[in-house]
Short mmCIF file of C-alpha atoms in Angstrom, two decimals:
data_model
loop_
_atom_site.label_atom_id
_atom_site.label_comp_id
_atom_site.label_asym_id
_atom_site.label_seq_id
_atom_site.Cartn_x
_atom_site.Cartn_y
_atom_site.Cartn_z
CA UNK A 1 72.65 30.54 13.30
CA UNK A 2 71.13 28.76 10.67
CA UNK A 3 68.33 26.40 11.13
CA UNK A 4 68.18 23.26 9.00
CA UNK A 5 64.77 21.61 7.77
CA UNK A 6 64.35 18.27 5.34
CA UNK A 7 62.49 18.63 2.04
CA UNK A 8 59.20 16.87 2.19
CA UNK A 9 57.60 14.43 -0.06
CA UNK A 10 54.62 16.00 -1.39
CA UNK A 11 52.32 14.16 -3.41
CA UNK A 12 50.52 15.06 -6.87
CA UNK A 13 47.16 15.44 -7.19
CA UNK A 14 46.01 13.03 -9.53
CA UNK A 15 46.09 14.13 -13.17
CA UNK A 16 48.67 17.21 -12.32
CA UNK A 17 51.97 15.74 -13.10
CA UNK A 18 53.49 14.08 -16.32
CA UNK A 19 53.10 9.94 -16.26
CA UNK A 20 54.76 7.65 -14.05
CA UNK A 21 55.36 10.40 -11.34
CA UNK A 22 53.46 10.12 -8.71
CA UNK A 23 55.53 12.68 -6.34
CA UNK A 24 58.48 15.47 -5.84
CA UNK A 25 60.55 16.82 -2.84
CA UNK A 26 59.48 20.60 -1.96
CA UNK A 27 60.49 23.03 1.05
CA UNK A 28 57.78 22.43 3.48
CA UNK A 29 57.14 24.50 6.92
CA UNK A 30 55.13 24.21 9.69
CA UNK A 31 53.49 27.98 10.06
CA UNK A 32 51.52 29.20 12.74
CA UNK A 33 48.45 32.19 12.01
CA UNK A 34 47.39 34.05 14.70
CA UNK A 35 44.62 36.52 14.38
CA UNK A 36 42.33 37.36 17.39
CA UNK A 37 43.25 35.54 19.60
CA UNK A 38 43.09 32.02 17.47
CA UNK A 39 45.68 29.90 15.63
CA UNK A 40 45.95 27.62 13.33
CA UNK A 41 48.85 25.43 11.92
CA UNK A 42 49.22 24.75 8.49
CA UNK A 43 52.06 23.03 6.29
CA UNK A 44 53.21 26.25 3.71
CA UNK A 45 55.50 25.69 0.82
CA UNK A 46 58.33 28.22 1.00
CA UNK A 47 57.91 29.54 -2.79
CA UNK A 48 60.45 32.38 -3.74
CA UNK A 49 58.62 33.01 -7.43
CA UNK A 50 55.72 34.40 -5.20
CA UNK A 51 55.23 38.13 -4.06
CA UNK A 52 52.63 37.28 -1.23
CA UNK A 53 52.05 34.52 0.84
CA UNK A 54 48.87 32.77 0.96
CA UNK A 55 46.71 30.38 2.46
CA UNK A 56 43.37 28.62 1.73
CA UNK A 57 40.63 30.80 2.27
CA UNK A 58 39.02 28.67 5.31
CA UNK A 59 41.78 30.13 7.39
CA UNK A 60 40.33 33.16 7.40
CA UNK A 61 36.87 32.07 8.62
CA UNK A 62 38.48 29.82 10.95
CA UNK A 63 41.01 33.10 12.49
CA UNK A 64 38.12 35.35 12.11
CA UNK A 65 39.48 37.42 9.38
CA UNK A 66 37.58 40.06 7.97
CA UNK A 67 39.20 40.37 4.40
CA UNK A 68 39.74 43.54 2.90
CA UNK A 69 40.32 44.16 -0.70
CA UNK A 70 39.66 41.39 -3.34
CA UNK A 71 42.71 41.36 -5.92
CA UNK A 72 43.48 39.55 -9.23
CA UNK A 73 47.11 38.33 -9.18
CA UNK A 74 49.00 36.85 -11.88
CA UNK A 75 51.18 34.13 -12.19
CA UNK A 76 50.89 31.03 -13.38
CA UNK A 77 47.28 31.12 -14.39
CA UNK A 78 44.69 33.83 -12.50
CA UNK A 79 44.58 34.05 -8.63
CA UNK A 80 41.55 35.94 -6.75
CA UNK A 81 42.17 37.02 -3.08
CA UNK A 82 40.65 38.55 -0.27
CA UNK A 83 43.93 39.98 1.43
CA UNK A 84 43.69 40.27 5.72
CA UNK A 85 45.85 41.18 8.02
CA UNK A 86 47.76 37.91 10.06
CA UNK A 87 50.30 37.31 12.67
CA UNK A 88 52.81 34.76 10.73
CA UNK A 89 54.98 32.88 13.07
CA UNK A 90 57.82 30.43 12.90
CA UNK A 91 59.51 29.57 16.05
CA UNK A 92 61.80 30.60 16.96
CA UNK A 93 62.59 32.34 13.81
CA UNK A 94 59.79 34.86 12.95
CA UNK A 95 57.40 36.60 14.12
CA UNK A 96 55.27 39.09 12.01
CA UNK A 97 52.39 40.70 10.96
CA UNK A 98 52.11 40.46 7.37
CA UNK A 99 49.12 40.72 5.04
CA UNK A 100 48.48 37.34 3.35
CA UNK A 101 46.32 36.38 0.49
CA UNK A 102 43.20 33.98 1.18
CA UNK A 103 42.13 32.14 -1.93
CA UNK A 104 39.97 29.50 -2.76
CA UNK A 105 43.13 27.92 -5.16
CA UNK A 106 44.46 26.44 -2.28
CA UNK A 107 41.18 24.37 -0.60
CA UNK A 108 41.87 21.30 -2.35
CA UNK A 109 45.41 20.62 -1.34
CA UNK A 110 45.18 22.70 2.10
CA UNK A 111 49.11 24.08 1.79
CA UNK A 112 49.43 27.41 2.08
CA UNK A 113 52.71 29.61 0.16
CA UNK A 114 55.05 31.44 1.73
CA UNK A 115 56.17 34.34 -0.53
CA UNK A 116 58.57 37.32 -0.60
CA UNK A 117 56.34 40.01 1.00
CA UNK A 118 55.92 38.20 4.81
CA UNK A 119 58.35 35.21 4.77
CA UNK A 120 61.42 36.21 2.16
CA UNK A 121 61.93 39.41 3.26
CA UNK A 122 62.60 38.43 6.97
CA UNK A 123 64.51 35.58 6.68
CA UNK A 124 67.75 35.07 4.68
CA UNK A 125 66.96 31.17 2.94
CA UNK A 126 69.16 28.59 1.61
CA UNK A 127 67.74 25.95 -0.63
CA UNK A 128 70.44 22.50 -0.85
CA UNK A 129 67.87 20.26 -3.03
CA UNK A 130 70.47 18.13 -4.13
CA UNK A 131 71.15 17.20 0.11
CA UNK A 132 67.18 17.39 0.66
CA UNK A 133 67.87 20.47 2.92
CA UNK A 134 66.75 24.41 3.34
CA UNK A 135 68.13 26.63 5.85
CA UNK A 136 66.86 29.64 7.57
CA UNK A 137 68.12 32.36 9.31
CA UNK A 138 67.72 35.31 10.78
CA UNK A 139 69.50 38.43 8.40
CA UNK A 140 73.29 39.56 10.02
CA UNK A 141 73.21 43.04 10.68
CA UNK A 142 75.02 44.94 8.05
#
């Protein structure tokens, strides 16, 4: 059964976007973190060009975290990340351990990125921009 969810209206940051635009639509989800015994909600941008998700690194203080390895990741432009070990949940869809990237990158706008390792890989997704719609499902068995 597929769940539907609206686009969002996500604003710019000033100076980030071309002239006269001020904002865009983008595939927004409530996510829950879990780590011992805390949670935290945060608004995470489902982002299929990403191989990780990731989520401001204040999370991770705030869950208790301890991060493990610090990695460079490329993209567009440089990332550094402590990667730790979080239970990602979307009810009643998902509900996994994954290990997510904390990274200072995402303080300022406080939206965390839901990639293919963690999200993608669980969850069969269906992007309808032009209706201001994604879907989500759980995979059929095959």
């Amino acid at each position: 059964m597929w769940h539907t969810f609206n686009y969002s209206s996500y604003e710019y940051i000033k100076g980030s976007a071309p002239p006269g635009v001020d904002n865009t639509r983008r595939p927004i989800l409530q996510v829950e973190l879990v780590a011992k015994a805390r949670r935290v909600s945060i608004r995470s941008v489902l982002d299929s060009g990403a191989d990780h998700c990731l989520f401001p690194l204040s999370l991770a203080t705030e869950l208790g975290i301890n991060l493990g390895i610090s990695i460079v990741a490329e993209g567009i432009g440089e990332w550094r990340m402590g990667m730790g070990s979080v239970l990602l949940e979307v009810p009643p869809l998902l509900s996994v351990g994954v290990t997510a990237g904390f990274t200072e990158k995402l303080e300022r706008i406080k939206v965390g990125v839901l990639g293919q390792r963690g999200f993608f890989e669980h969850l069969d997704v269906l992007f309808e921009y032009s209706n201001g719609l994604f879907k989500l499902r759980k995979p059929r068995k095959r």
